[in-house]
Amino acid sequence: MSGPTITVTSLTQRHGISFTLRVDSFVSAGGATAILGPNGSGKTTLLRLLATLTQPETGSIRVDVLDPTVPVERTAIRRRLGYVAQSNGLPDRMRVSEFCDYVGALKEIGPDRLRRRWSAWALDRVGLTGVAGDRIRTLSGGMRRRLAIAQALLGGPDLLVLDEPLASLDAEQRGEITGLLAMLAADANIIVATHHADELASVCGRVVVLNGGRMAFVGSPAELASLAEGHVWETGIPTDGAICRAVGPGRFHCVGVSPPPGAETARPSVADGYLTLVGHH
Amino acid sequence: MTSLEDLEVALTRAADRPRFMAGPDHEVVDQGRLAANFSAIEAELDAPRPSLLARFLKRLGVEDRIVPLVTATPALRRSWILAVMVAMLFALNAASSAAGSGTDRIVVFLTVAPLVPILGVALAFGPAVDPTHEVSIAAPMDGFRLFLVRAITVFTSSTAMLLVGSLLVPTGGAARIGWLLPALATTSITMALSTRIDPRMAAGGVGSLWVIVVVFVSQTATPSAMFGPVTQVLSVGATIAAAVMFIRERRHLDELSAPEER
């Protein structure tokens, strides 16, 4: 595994008057790290800090030895960064290839022939080669998400910060992007905020869970899943007070405080561990 | 069929038959290098034709890495150009139908003209008008340079249109371009303030203040007094002071301000 090591130490960041993100220390050294948490838990705030878009009020972030609060070092971090914003950040009026060319120029890739090669490569990675000449406004939601990922890949960054990269994608596309992230994780440090805990568990070596602006968990996916040990069962009818999903005809997978009499305990997944931790949101 | 399409057909066939690329000694070349060469050629073949604006800028000699930054400027839309022309026509119409003589007749045009580039700056940078703002901040190119490129783009394009409009002004002699230095000053002040506040707010404040001052001076002296030598000298001073502030506060353009999502 390679890519820079990110070291986070006792971060706090206020957001408005009612919300403060507090993150204890954790280290992300190569591979992929999933940031999980309910809506409004501070995932985007944390990702923006890690992507050097904002600066922490207290605490510190280091990317290898680089300090993002020092302008020159922040630029050095950005030279190896690929970022996907939660809102895609796509200009509707531009063509797909024009947009890649624009982001390539922002990433100081030149000359234009080299930018075109990077664009062709990145669009190929996310399966958008066929729409390179199309206007962005004509793309579907899934295509827009994949284009947002493609721009992050321009220049071959070894630090990827991705805010909900699987949002708006169907199951097949999520599988393809998860596969792509698994491949990239061999050479890069990937930080990814997601609601698809189980799908990204196979890619991520570590998980950070945020809840109400606090860091509620940091550890491996297996350790997170183990938190639900004894709290997961399968039954023929949904159990009151538990979160249940259909897993087959007349079969429900439930997470709750304790299984009802006669229920068959099941092996917990990463999502089960997450649900146990955040109090069944 | 175009020559590019001919080339693509030939290359596609060649890709299926690697020996086509064999050297004189009939050894097949390194397949990895061959694939890389094919992908480079394909990227060139598949690249859509650059836009008219991009080709025009390249003809003008604008640097290759600057061209995409200029063409992506949010304010450079047909609707913006149309809005500038409509505003100018109104100002010109007011000048032709106004009473008085000389510069007094064209004071509406001279007042409206500096508002055009500052509105352009308000539409050229910032999270409210640019969907790529967050991605731009995360890129290594500093926000100062990006903002400067866009502001120069907007200022140059709107000034060119306004200069054409000035030629159509019915009277005024050299005074018909009396708006130019005040426009440079108000645009510079808008840019300097935009390092700390939303550019739309900065443009709104500077534009309003400009109109208030012009109206006030018109009430207390002649309508054209605002565009005399004193204002021109003050405009140069304000431009320099604003440029210094813009450069000093440039670091704020490299961070995301007041993000909404958490």
XYZ file of C-alpha atoms in Angstrom:
543
model
C 0.000 0.000 0.000
C 1.166 3.545 -0.645
C -0.144 7.074 -0.669
C 0.474 9.598 2.057
C -0.225 8.945 5.725
C -2.903 11.195 7.203
C -2.606 11.909 10.897
C -5.531 13.619 12.603
C -5.073 14.936 16.129
C -7.948 16.214 18.300
C -9.806 18.238 15.682
C -12.614 20.640 16.401
C -14.505 22.667 13.840
C -17.576 24.799 14.491
C -20.331 24.870 11.912
C -22.875 27.601 12.530
C -23.886 28.153 16.132
C -25.404 24.770 16.903
C -22.901 22.228 15.605
C -19.299 21.447 16.486
C -17.349 18.569 14.984
C -15.024 16.879 17.484
C -12.727 14.179 16.168
C -10.195 12.398 18.358
C -6.973 11.150 16.894
C -6.744 8.621 14.097
C -4.223 7.665 11.471
C -5.011 6.694 7.913
C -1.947 5.052 6.408
C -2.612 3.834 2.875
C -5.542 1.785 1.643
C -9.049 3.112 2.169
C -10.870 4.569 5.158
C -14.665 4.764 5.265
C -16.324 7.617 7.136
C -19.794 6.541 8.231
C -22.471 8.496 10.067
C -26.082 9.627 9.899
C -26.999 12.753 7.898
C -25.745 15.851 9.688
C -23.166 13.944 11.747
C -20.220 15.939 10.350
C -18.940 13.675 7.555
C -18.730 16.477 4.973
C -17.163 18.844 7.520
C -14.466 16.244 8.256
C -13.863 15.520 4.578
C -13.492 19.217 3.791
C -10.898 19.471 6.525
C -9.028 16.454 5.166
C -9.219 17.885 1.634
C -7.672 21.193 2.907
C -10.759 23.212 1.902
C -11.205 24.492 5.446
C -8.858 24.715 8.413
C -9.532 23.290 11.876
C -10.133 25.646 14.785
C -8.135 23.441 17.115
C -6.107 20.288 16.617
C -4.082 19.386 13.557
C -3.991 17.401 10.338
C -0.785 16.180 8.738
C -0.486 14.620 5.302
C 2.846 12.822 5.732
C 4.753 15.760 7.227
C 2.812 18.459 5.370
C 0.693 20.940 7.326
C -2.371 22.214 5.384
C -2.436 25.467 7.373
C 0.854 26.508 5.734
C 0.013 27.801 2.204
C 3.004 26.256 0.438
C 2.462 22.889 2.110
C -1.278 23.046 1.409
C -0.531 23.485 -2.295
C 1.833 20.501 -2.121
C -0.989 18.414 -0.606
C -3.417 19.583 -3.294
C -0.963 18.494 -6.001
C -1.520 14.896 -4.887
C -5.231 15.222 -4.060
C -8.337 14.103 -5.928
C -11.595 15.409 -4.427
C -15.224 14.529 -5.075
C -17.659 16.996 -3.520
C -21.013 15.890 -2.154
C -22.742 18.150 -4.674
C -20.818 16.812 -7.747
C -19.661 20.328 -8.668
C -20.478 20.049 -12.360
C -21.223 22.979 -14.686
C -24.272 21.955 -16.759
C -23.441 24.106 -19.763
C -20.000 22.551 -20.381
C -19.237 19.426 -22.372
C -17.799 16.438 -20.506
C -14.401 16.722 -22.211
C -14.289 20.526 -21.692
C -14.933 20.032 -17.998
C -12.126 17.457 -17.711
C -9.842 19.840 -19.604
C -10.791 22.638 -17.188
C -10.121 20.547 -14.070
C -6.881 19.344 -15.695
C -5.827 22.994 -16.083
C -6.733 23.666 -12.426
C -4.542 20.691 -11.519
C -1.729 22.301 -13.508
C -1.578 19.428 -16.002
C -0.124 20.608 -19.276
C 0.178 20.870 -22.210
C -3.354 20.369 -23.563
C -2.355 17.096 -25.278
C -1.426 15.624 -21.898
C -4.706 16.858 -20.391
C -6.620 15.134 -23.185
C -4.800 11.857 -22.450
C -5.587 12.101 -18.758
C -9.222 12.934 -19.575
C -9.519 9.950 -21.917
C -7.982 7.699 -19.275
C -10.177 8.965 -16.419
C -13.390 8.808 -18.483
C -12.493 5.273 -19.520
C -11.996 4.274 -15.855
C -15.566 5.285 -15.009
C -17.148 4.104 -18.271
C -17.950 7.533 -19.738
C -15.798 7.470 -22.873
C -18.889 7.429 -25.067
C -20.266 10.714 -23.712
C -17.060 12.797 -23.850
C -18.620 15.220 -26.346
C -21.998 15.514 -24.604
C -23.202 18.461 -22.543
C -23.154 17.718 -18.815
C -26.792 18.771 -18.486
C -27.800 15.802 -20.669
C -26.174 13.214 -18.362
C -28.158 11.017 -15.970
C -27.640 11.239 -12.192
C -25.385 8.172 -12.214
C -23.301 9.510 -15.096
C -22.866 12.839 -13.316
C -21.593 11.037 -10.228
C -19.154 9.023 -12.307
C -17.947 12.212 -14.011
C -17.348 13.757 -10.576
C -15.185 10.717 -9.780
C -13.402 10.930 -13.161
C -12.280 14.527 -12.542
C -10.837 13.460 -9.194
C -8.697 10.835 -10.966
C -7.065 13.344 -13.339
C -3.334 13.546 -12.806
C -3.220 10.246 -10.879
C -3.546 11.530 -7.294
C -2.382 9.304 -4.452
C -4.775 10.908 -1.956
C -8.473 10.645 -2.794
C -11.144 12.296 -0.649
C -14.576 11.227 -1.852
C -17.853 12.486 -0.401
C -20.613 9.954 -1.115
C -19.149 8.603 -4.386
C -21.826 5.882 -4.594
C -24.793 8.265 -4.281
C -27.175 8.184 -7.291
C -25.588 5.006 -8.673
C -27.496 1.792 -9.330
C -26.314 -1.535 -7.902
C -24.228 -2.433 -10.960
C -22.546 0.978 -11.096
C -21.863 0.864 -7.350
C -20.151 -2.489 -7.894
C -18.011 -1.039 -10.704
C -16.989 2.033 -8.695
C -16.294 -0.077 -5.608
C -14.073 -2.294 -7.785
C -12.301 0.791 -9.130
C -11.716 2.099 -5.590
C -10.348 -1.316 -4.546
C -7.857 -1.135 -7.389
C -6.891 2.479 -6.622
C -6.507 1.678 -2.920
C -3.431 -0.391 -3.819
C -1.538 2.810 -4.683
C -3.416 5.580 -2.893
C -4.852 6.652 0.409
C -8.616 6.898 -0.041
C -10.958 8.578 2.440
C -14.561 7.969 1.523
C -17.753 9.141 3.237
C -20.590 6.779 2.506
C -23.971 5.395 3.524
C -23.185 2.098 1.757
C -21.244 0.541 4.620
C -21.445 -3.076 3.515
C -20.541 -2.404 -0.114
C -17.410 -0.449 0.772
C -16.403 -2.705 3.677
C -14.554 -5.016 1.308
C -12.451 -2.082 0.086
C -11.784 -0.236 3.346
C -9.216 -1.358 5.871
C -10.576 0.970 8.526
C -13.809 2.671 9.454
C -14.490 5.918 11.325
C -18.049 6.433 12.580
C -19.321 9.927 13.387
C -22.465 10.495 15.369
C -23.743 13.942 16.373
C -20.393 15.529 15.518
C -18.397 13.116 17.730
C -16.125 10.300 16.660
C -18.024 7.259 17.913
C -15.758 4.535 16.524
C -12.455 3.945 14.776
C -11.298 0.468 13.849
C -11.498 -2.259 11.233
C -14.733 -3.256 9.467
C -14.616 -6.603 11.322
C -14.368 -4.797 14.672
C -17.338 -2.605 13.758
C -19.380 -5.652 12.694
C -18.512 -7.402 15.956
C -20.281 -4.635 17.911
C -23.563 -6.135 16.683
C -22.675 -9.640 17.884
C -25.785 -11.030 19.605
C -27.979 -8.151 18.331
C -28.731 -9.540 14.860
C -31.268 -12.225 13.968
C -33.406 -13.537 11.164
C -37.126 -14.213 11.493
C -40.210 -14.851 9.422
C -41.904 -11.599 10.485
C -40.366 -8.176 11.246
C -39.716 -7.651 14.969
C -41.177 -4.586 16.704
C -38.519 -2.122 17.926
C -35.861 -3.520 15.590
C -34.646 -2.463 12.125
C -35.588 -5.222 9.707
C -35.029 -5.712 5.982
C -36.350 -8.474 3.738
C -33.604 -10.898 2.694
C -35.873 -13.407 0.955
C -39.477 -14.521 0.688
C -40.868 -14.402 4.242
C -37.386 -13.854 5.668
C -36.239 -10.723 7.537
C -32.796 -9.694 8.787
C -33.207 -7.639 11.977
C -30.913 -5.524 14.174
C -32.113 -4.655 17.649
C -31.421 -4.895 21.353
C -32.002 -8.620 21.634
C -33.578 -11.326 19.454
C -37.117 -12.444 20.263
C -37.658 -16.020 21.446
C -37.338 -18.501 18.600
C -35.411 -16.145 16.301
C -32.293 -17.430 14.647
C -29.206 -15.315 15.439
C -27.311 -14.175 12.370
C -23.755 -13.171 11.543
C -23.556 -9.375 11.813
C -22.411 -7.236 8.873
C -20.586 -3.880 8.975
C -23.949 -2.119 8.485
C -25.347 -4.023 11.480
C -22.425 -2.898 13.626
C -22.964 0.670 12.451
C -26.693 0.572 13.241
C -25.982 -0.837 16.707
C -23.503 1.966 17.349
C -25.532 4.963 16.195
C -28.651 3.954 18.078
C -30.848 2.694 15.259
C -31.329 5.956 13.337
C -14.988 10.170 -44.786
C -12.540 12.588 -43.190
C -8.847 11.913 -42.977
C -9.174 11.487 -39.209
C -11.797 8.800 -39.697
C -9.550 7.095 -42.284
C -6.739 7.133 -39.761
C -8.988 5.721 -37.038
C -10.093 2.842 -39.293
C -6.479 2.081 -40.186
C -5.403 2.150 -36.554
C -8.282 -0.038 -35.436
C -7.255 -2.602 -38.040
C -3.663 -2.295 -36.963
C -4.615 -2.865 -33.343
C -6.120 -6.204 -34.367
C -2.976 -7.175 -36.212
C 0.076 -6.398 -34.074
C 2.487 -7.574 -36.771
C 1.406 -4.587 -38.831
C 3.614 -2.585 -36.513
C 6.557 -5.006 -36.696
C 9.970 -3.571 -37.399
C 12.254 -4.582 -40.302
C 13.497 -7.576 -38.365
C 9.862 -8.737 -38.014
C 9.918 -8.622 -34.227
C 6.682 -7.350 -32.704
C 7.223 -4.126 -30.733
C 6.681 -3.858 -26.988
C 2.945 -4.366 -26.528
C 2.722 -2.075 -23.474
C 4.310 0.785 -25.363
C 2.139 0.058 -28.387
C -1.021 0.180 -26.229
C 0.099 3.464 -24.689
C 0.724 4.921 -28.149
C -2.690 3.751 -29.332
C -4.388 5.267 -26.307
C -2.601 8.597 -26.952
C -3.668 8.584 -30.595
C -7.225 7.605 -29.649
C -7.364 10.447 -27.116
C -6.411 12.874 -29.902
C -8.916 11.360 -32.324
C -11.755 11.296 -29.811
C -11.127 14.807 -28.500
C -14.071 17.022 -29.500
C -13.266 20.158 -31.504
C -12.403 23.058 -29.157
C -15.080 25.735 -28.830
C -15.039 28.863 -30.987
C -13.940 30.934 -27.978
C -11.087 28.517 -27.169
C -9.850 28.644 -30.774
C -10.119 32.448 -30.791
C -8.122 32.735 -27.559
C -5.422 30.417 -28.906
C -5.199 32.574 -32.040
C -4.720 35.597 -29.784
C -1.790 33.798 -28.195
C -3.381 33.097 -24.798
C -1.406 30.383 -23.014
C -2.661 26.842 -23.489
C -3.172 26.239 -19.746
C -5.075 29.524 -19.313
C -7.580 28.934 -22.141
C -9.771 26.395 -20.236
C -9.883 28.741 -17.216
C -11.155 31.585 -19.392
C -13.721 29.547 -21.336
C -15.084 28.092 -18.072
C -15.760 31.544 -16.569
C -19.389 31.330 -15.411
C -20.147 34.934 -16.395
C -19.183 34.317 -20.022
C -22.629 33.224 -21.085
C -24.765 34.370 -23.957
C -27.335 35.609 -21.429
C -24.688 37.809 -19.773
C -23.524 39.287 -23.079
C -27.153 39.893 -24.027
C -27.845 41.567 -20.661
C -24.835 43.886 -21.121
C -26.023 44.873 -24.578
C -29.573 45.540 -23.372
C -28.294 47.674 -20.455
C -26.063 49.579 -22.848
C -28.898 50.197 -25.295
C -31.042 51.608 -22.487
C -28.190 53.900 -21.413
C -27.599 54.990 -25.030
C -31.301 55.617 -25.502
C -31.328 57.761 -22.343
C -28.338 59.706 -23.705
C -30.032 60.402 -27.045
C -33.267 61.577 -25.498
C -31.714 63.536 -22.589
C -31.805 67.299 -22.391
C -28.692 69.428 -21.897
C -25.437 69.372 -23.781
C -21.987 67.729 -23.789
C -21.134 65.367 -20.951
C -24.337 66.213 -19.052
C -26.314 64.429 -21.759
C -24.449 61.163 -21.403
C -24.236 61.027 -17.617
C -26.619 58.055 -17.499
C -24.342 56.096 -19.820
C -21.256 57.088 -17.807
C -22.975 56.018 -14.576
C -24.251 52.671 -15.842
C -21.021 51.622 -17.605
C -18.892 50.965 -14.456
C -21.704 48.788 -13.064
C -21.325 46.296 -15.908
C -17.862 44.863 -15.107
C -18.547 44.702 -11.353
C -21.697 42.702 -11.977
C -19.617 40.472 -14.247
C -17.107 39.897 -11.440
C -20.001 39.014 -9.115
C -21.058 36.343 -11.605
C -17.549 35.022 -12.231
C -16.387 33.609 -8.923
C -17.716 32.127 -5.708
C -19.804 29.175 -4.522
C -23.140 30.823 -5.351
C -22.448 31.206 -9.067
C -19.824 28.573 -9.814
C -20.774 24.898 -9.300
C -17.104 23.942 -9.657
C -16.031 26.278 -6.839
C -15.384 23.518 -4.286
C -13.423 21.404 -6.776
C -11.480 24.527 -7.835
C -10.444 25.253 -4.243
C -9.227 21.652 -3.822
C -6.978 22.004 -6.904
C -3.366 23.216 -6.615
C -3.950 26.351 -8.712
C -4.418 29.155 -6.198
C -7.795 30.880 -5.975
C -6.134 34.284 -6.408
C -4.888 33.370 -9.873
C -8.183 31.802 -10.911
C -10.160 34.829 -9.703
C -7.726 37.187 -11.440
C -7.990 35.315 -14.754
C -11.781 35.373 -14.569
C -11.989 39.017 -13.489
C -9.652 40.090 -16.315
C -11.778 38.033 -18.719
C -14.989 39.695 -17.579
C -13.483 43.173 -17.419
C -11.902 42.895 -20.872
C -15.021 41.512 -22.560
C -17.439 43.970 -20.961
C -15.076 46.919 -21.490
C -14.768 46.011 -25.190
C -18.564 46.082 -25.523
C -18.798 49.346 -23.594
C -16.108 50.975 -25.737
C -18.132 50.110 -28.820
C -21.148 51.612 -27.032
C -19.117 54.769 -26.290
C -18.587 55.301 -30.009
C -22.350 55.345 -30.442
C -22.874 57.996 -27.789
C -24.238 61.069 -29.600
C -21.978 63.600 -27.939
C -19.281 64.114 -25.336
C -15.961 63.938 -27.227
C -13.195 62.324 -25.130
C -15.486 62.521 -22.077
C -17.533 59.657 -23.509
C -14.935 57.258 -22.084
C -14.964 59.018 -18.710
C -16.412 55.822 -17.238
C -13.285 53.727 -17.943
C -11.101 54.591 -14.928
C -14.052 54.624 -12.473
C -14.964 51.170 -13.871
C -11.424 49.946 -13.214
C -11.569 51.340 -9.667
C -14.993 49.916 -8.782
C -14.049 46.518 -10.258
C -10.778 46.474 -8.294
C -12.580 47.400 -5.066
C -15.159 44.649 -5.712
C -12.351 42.123 -6.192
C -10.566 43.248 -3.026
C -13.764 42.964 -0.961
C -14.491 39.561 -2.512
C -11.487 38.128 -0.679
C -13.524 38.478 2.536
C -17.200 38.495 1.517
C -19.369 36.933 -1.200
C -18.549 38.645 -4.536
C -22.263 39.292 -5.150
C -22.489 41.190 -1.865
C -19.274 43.090 -2.664
C -20.573 44.055 -6.113
C -23.951 45.077 -4.688
C -22.314 47.325 -2.081
C -19.805 48.931 -4.447
C -22.410 49.414 -7.207
C -24.925 50.997 -4.850
C -22.307 53.303 -3.380
C -21.201 54.364 -6.874
C -24.757 55.283 -7.889
C -25.379 57.156 -4.613
C -22.174 59.188 -5.008
C -22.951 60.054 -8.658
C -26.495 61.138 -7.773
C -25.238 63.157 -4.810
C -22.569 64.950 -6.872
C -25.098 65.579 -9.672
C -27.419 67.249 -7.161
C -24.738 69.457 -5.670
C -22.831 70.345 -8.870
C -23.359 69.746 -12.591
C -24.297 66.174 -13.633
C -20.956 65.729 -15.379
C -18.850 66.933 -12.409
C -18.467 63.333 -11.264
C -16.514 62.417 -14.387
C -13.987 65.233 -14.329
C -10.208 65.075 -13.779
C -10.506 64.800 -9.977
C -12.555 61.605 -10.254
C -10.140 60.159 -12.811
C -7.148 60.758 -10.508
C -9.045 59.388 -7.495
C -9.991 56.310 -9.562
C -6.340 55.557 -10.272
C -5.528 55.871 -6.550
C -8.462 53.654 -5.553
C -7.426 51.034 -8.123
C -3.897 50.886 -6.725
C -5.117 50.685 -3.113
C -7.636 47.952 -3.990
C -4.988 45.976 -5.903
C -2.705 46.080 -2.855
C -5.535 44.864 -0.601
C -6.470 42.123 -3.094
C -2.903 40.816 -3.120
C -2.520 41.060 0.671
C -5.758 39.183 1.358
C -5.299 36.608 -1.414
C -5.002 33.657 1.002
C -8.733 33.840 1.789
C -9.508 32.840 -1.794
C -7.896 29.448 -1.159
C -10.406 28.334 1.438
C -14.054 27.482 1.382
C -16.066 30.110 3.212
C -19.310 29.431 5.066
C -20.038 25.933 3.721
C -23.662 24.872 4.168
C -23.587 21.064 4.386
C -22.073 19.368 7.387
